[in-house]
XYZ file of C-alpha atoms in Angstrom:
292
model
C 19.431 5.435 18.255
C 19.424 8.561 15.817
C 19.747 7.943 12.084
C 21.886 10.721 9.703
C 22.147 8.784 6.711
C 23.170 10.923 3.453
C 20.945 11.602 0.520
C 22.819 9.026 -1.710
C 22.896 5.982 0.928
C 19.325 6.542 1.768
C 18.424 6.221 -1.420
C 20.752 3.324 -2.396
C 19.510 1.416 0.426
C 15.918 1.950 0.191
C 16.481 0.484 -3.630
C 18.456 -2.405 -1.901
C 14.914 -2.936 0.098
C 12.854 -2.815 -2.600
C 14.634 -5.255 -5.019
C 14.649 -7.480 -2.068
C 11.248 -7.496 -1.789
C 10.507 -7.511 -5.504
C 12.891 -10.334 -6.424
C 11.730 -12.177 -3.444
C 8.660 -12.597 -5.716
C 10.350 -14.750 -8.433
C 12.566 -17.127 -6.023
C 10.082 -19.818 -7.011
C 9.405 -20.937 -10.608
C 6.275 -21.923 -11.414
C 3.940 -22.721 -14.601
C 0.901 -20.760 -12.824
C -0.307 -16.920 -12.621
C 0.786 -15.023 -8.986
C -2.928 -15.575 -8.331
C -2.558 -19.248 -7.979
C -2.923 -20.347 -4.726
C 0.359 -22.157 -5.049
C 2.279 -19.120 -6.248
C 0.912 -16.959 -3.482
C 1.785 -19.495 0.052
C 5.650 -19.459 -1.903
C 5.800 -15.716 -2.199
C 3.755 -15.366 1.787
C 7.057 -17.714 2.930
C 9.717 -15.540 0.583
C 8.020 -11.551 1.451
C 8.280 -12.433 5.080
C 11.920 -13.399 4.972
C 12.336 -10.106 3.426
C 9.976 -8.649 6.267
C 12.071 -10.240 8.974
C 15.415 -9.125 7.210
C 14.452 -5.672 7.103
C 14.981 -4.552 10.342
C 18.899 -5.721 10.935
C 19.415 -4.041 7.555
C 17.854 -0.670 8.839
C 19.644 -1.155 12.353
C 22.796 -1.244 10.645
C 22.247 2.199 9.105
C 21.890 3.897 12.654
C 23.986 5.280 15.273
C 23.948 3.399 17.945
C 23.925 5.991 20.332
C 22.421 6.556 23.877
C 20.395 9.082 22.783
C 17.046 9.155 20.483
C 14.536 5.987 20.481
C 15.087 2.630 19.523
C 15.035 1.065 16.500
C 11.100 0.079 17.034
C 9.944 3.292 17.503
C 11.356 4.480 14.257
C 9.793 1.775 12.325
C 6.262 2.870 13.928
C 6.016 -0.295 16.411
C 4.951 1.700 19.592
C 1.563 1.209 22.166
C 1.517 4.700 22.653
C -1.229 6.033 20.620
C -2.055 2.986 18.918
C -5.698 3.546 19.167
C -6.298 6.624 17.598
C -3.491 5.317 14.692
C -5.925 2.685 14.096
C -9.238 5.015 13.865
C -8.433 8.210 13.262
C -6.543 7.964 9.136
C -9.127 4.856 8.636
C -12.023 7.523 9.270
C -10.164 9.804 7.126
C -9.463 7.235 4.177
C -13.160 6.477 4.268
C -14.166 10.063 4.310
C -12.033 10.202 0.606
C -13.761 7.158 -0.184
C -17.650 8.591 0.644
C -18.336 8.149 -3.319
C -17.864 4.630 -3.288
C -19.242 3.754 -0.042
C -22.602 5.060 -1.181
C -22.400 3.515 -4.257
C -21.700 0.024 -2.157
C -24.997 0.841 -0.503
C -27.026 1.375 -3.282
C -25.543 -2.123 -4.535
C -26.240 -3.761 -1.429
C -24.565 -3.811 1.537
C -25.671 -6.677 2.810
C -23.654 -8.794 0.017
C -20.675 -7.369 1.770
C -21.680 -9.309 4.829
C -22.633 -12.694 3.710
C -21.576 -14.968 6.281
C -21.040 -17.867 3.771
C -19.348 -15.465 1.268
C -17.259 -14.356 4.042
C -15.886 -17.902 5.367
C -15.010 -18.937 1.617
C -13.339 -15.814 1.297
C -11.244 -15.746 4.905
C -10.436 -19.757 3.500
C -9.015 -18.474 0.287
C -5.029 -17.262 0.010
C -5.668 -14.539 -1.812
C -7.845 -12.987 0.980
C -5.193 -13.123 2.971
C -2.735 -11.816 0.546
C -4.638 -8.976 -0.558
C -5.934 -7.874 2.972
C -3.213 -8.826 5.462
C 0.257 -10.214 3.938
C 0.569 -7.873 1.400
C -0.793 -4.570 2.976
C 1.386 -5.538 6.367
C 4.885 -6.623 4.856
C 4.716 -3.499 1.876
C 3.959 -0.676 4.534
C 6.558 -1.889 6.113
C 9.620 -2.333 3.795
C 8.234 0.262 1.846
C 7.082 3.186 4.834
C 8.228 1.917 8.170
C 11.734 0.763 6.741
C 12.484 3.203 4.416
C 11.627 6.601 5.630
C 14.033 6.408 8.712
C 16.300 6.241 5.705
C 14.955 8.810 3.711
C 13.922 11.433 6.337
C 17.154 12.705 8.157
C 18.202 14.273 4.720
C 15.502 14.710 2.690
C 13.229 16.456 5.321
C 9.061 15.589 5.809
C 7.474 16.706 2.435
C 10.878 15.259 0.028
C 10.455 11.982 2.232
C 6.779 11.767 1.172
C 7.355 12.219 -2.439
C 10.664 10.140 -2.784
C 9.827 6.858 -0.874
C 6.678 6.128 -2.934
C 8.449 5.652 -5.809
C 10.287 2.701 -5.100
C 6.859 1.909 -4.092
C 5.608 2.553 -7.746
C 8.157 1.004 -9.623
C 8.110 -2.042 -7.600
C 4.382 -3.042 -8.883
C 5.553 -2.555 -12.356
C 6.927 -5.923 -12.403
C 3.042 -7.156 -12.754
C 3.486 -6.472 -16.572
C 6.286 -9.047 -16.935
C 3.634 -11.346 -15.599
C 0.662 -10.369 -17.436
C 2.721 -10.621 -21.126
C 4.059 -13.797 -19.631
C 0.902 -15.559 -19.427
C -1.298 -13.767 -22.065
C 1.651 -13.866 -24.124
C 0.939 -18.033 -24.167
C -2.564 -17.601 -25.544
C -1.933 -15.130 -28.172
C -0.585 -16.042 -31.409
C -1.916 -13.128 -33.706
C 1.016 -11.191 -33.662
C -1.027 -7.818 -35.032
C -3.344 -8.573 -31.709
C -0.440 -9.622 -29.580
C 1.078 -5.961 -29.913
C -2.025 -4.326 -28.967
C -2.098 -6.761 -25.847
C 1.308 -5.153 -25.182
C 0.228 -1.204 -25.657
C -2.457 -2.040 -23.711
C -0.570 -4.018 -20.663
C 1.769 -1.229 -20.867
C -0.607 1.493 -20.575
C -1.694 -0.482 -17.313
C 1.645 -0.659 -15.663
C 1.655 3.115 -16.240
C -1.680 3.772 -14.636
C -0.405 1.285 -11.826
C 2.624 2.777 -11.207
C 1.144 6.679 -10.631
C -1.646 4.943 -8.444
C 0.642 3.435 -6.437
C 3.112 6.355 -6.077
C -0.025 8.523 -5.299
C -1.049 5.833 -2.944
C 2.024 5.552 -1.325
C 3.122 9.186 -0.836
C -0.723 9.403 1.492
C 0.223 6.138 3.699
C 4.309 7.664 3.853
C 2.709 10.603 5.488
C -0.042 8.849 7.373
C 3.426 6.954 8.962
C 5.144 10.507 9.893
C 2.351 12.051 10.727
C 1.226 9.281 13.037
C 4.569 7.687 14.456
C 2.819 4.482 13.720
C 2.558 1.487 11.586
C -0.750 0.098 12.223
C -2.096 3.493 10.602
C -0.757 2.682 6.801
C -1.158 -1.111 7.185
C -5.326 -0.224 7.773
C -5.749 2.089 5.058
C -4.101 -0.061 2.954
C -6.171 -2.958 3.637
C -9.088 -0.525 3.600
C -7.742 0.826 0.423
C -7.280 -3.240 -1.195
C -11.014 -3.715 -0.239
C -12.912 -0.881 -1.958
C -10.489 -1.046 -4.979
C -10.002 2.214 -7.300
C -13.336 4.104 -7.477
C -15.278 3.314 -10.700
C -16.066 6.638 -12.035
C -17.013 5.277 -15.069
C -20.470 3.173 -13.470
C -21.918 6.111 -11.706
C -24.430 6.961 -14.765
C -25.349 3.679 -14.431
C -27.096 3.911 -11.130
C -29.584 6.495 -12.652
C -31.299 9.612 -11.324
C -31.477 11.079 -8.904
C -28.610 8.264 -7.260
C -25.896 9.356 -9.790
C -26.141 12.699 -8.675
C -26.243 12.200 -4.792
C -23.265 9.440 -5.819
C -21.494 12.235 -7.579
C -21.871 14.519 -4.542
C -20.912 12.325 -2.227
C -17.220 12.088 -4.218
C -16.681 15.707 -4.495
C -17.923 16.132 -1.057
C -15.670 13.391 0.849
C -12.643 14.854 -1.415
C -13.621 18.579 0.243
C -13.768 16.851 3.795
C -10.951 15.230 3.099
C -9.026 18.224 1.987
C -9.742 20.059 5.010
C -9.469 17.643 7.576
C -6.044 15.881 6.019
C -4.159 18.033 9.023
C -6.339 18.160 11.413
C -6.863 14.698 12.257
C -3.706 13.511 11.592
C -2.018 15.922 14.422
C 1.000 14.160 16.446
C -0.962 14.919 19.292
C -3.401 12.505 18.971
C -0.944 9.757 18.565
C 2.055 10.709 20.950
C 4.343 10.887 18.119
C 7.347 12.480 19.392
C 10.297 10.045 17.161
C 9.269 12.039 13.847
C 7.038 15.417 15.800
C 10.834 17.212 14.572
C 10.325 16.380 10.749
C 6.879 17.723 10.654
């Protein structure tokens, strides 16, 4: 199975994926916030129909020739390698992320293991959304599904660029949600349209996160040949949250300093060893070793 898709189908299709998997999302009416446990089990049951849907729709896009690899391979579902894929970018996210793993150890890193904290979590629906639905079923529609799309015509470093975008715009549908529901509660209409700069300004900030985000998993995918690599650093990624520049003059002297070190010294590392330990040698990756 090869895939030579132009420039315009790729793209049109890719969009096709990602408004399935957005308006998957609002299938189901309902009175409470996407936080509410209620909300989330609908959209679990209406993302993995879009999950499971996926992979006919890329199929369909191929040549169905002798030659090549099958349809798994190119969506990064492979044994070969799969071990370093699941250590090697996580060591390499958390090298990027050495800022705010010290400043989780000056906080306490036992409160990050509390066994009773940890079982009401692993209980809760939106521990499972945040660490395992949603990091699984968006790496793949958005990486693993779209960049055999993408990357016959658009090449390694266009592919990287171009498929996070339908990753960013898809999470600016969380503003419709946020002026839906704060939008209830406000009735001071001077107040209301600050409320809507503000939510705006947000969805912005979301949106070039995201795309950011999304262009380092797209080329953790090519790089690696494999799934499992994105779907870790994205969990990873869900866990420590965005790094909170603004609290590091909070922890005082001399910690702020060895905190602000310890960011410009994991983004140096991570710089320099972005290539390195993301070779396809280390993970056998031979479907996309010809795009990079």
């Amino acid at each position: 199975m090869e895939f030579a898709v132009s420039c315009v189908s790729g793209v049109l299709s890719c969009f096709v994926l990602a408004l399935a998997y957005v308006g998957s999302l609002y299938l189901w009416t309902s009175k409470f916030s996407r936080n509410h446990p209620s909300t989330i089990k609908r959209r679990f049951f209406s993302v993995l129909l879009v999950t499971l849907a996926a992979p006919p729709y890329v199929w369909l896009w191929a040549n169905n020739t002798d030659k090549g690899y099958s349809l798994w391979e190119w969506l990064g579902i492979r044994t070969a390698g799969i071990g370093a894929a699941a250590v090697l970018p996580l060591v390499l996210t958390m090298i990027l992320f050495l800022g705010p793993i010290v400043m989780v150890f000056y906080d306490g890193i036992s409160s990050y293991f509390d066994l009773n904290l940890l079982k009401s979590e692993v209980s809760s629906s939106l521990w499972w959304r945040n660490y395992w639905v949603a990091p699984f079923t968006e790496e793949f529609v958005f990486r693993a599904c779209m960049l055999p799309l993408l990357i016959s015509c658009l090449g390694f470093s266009k592919a990287v660029f171009i498929c996070p975008l339908f990753f960013g715009v898809a999470h600016i549908h969380h503003v419709i949600e946020r002026l839906r529901f704060q939008g209830r509660v406000l009735s001071n209409p001077s107040y209301m349209c600050q409320r809507i700069f503000f939510l705006h300004c947000i969805s912005v900030f979301q949106f070039c996160y995201t795309t950011v985000f999304g262009a380092y998993t797209a080329f953790l995918f090519l790089r690696t040949g494999h799934l499992v690599a994105p779907v870790i650093c994205h969990s990873f990624c869900n866990l420590m949250g965005f790094p909170a520049f603004g609290e590091i003059s909070s922890y005082g002297q001399p910690r702020s300093s060895i905190i602000s070190i310890a960011f410009v010294a994991g983004l140096i590392a991570f710089i320099f060893l972005l290539f390195p330990m993301t070779s396809s040698s280390f993970f056998n990756n031979k479907v996309y070793a010809g795009f990079i």
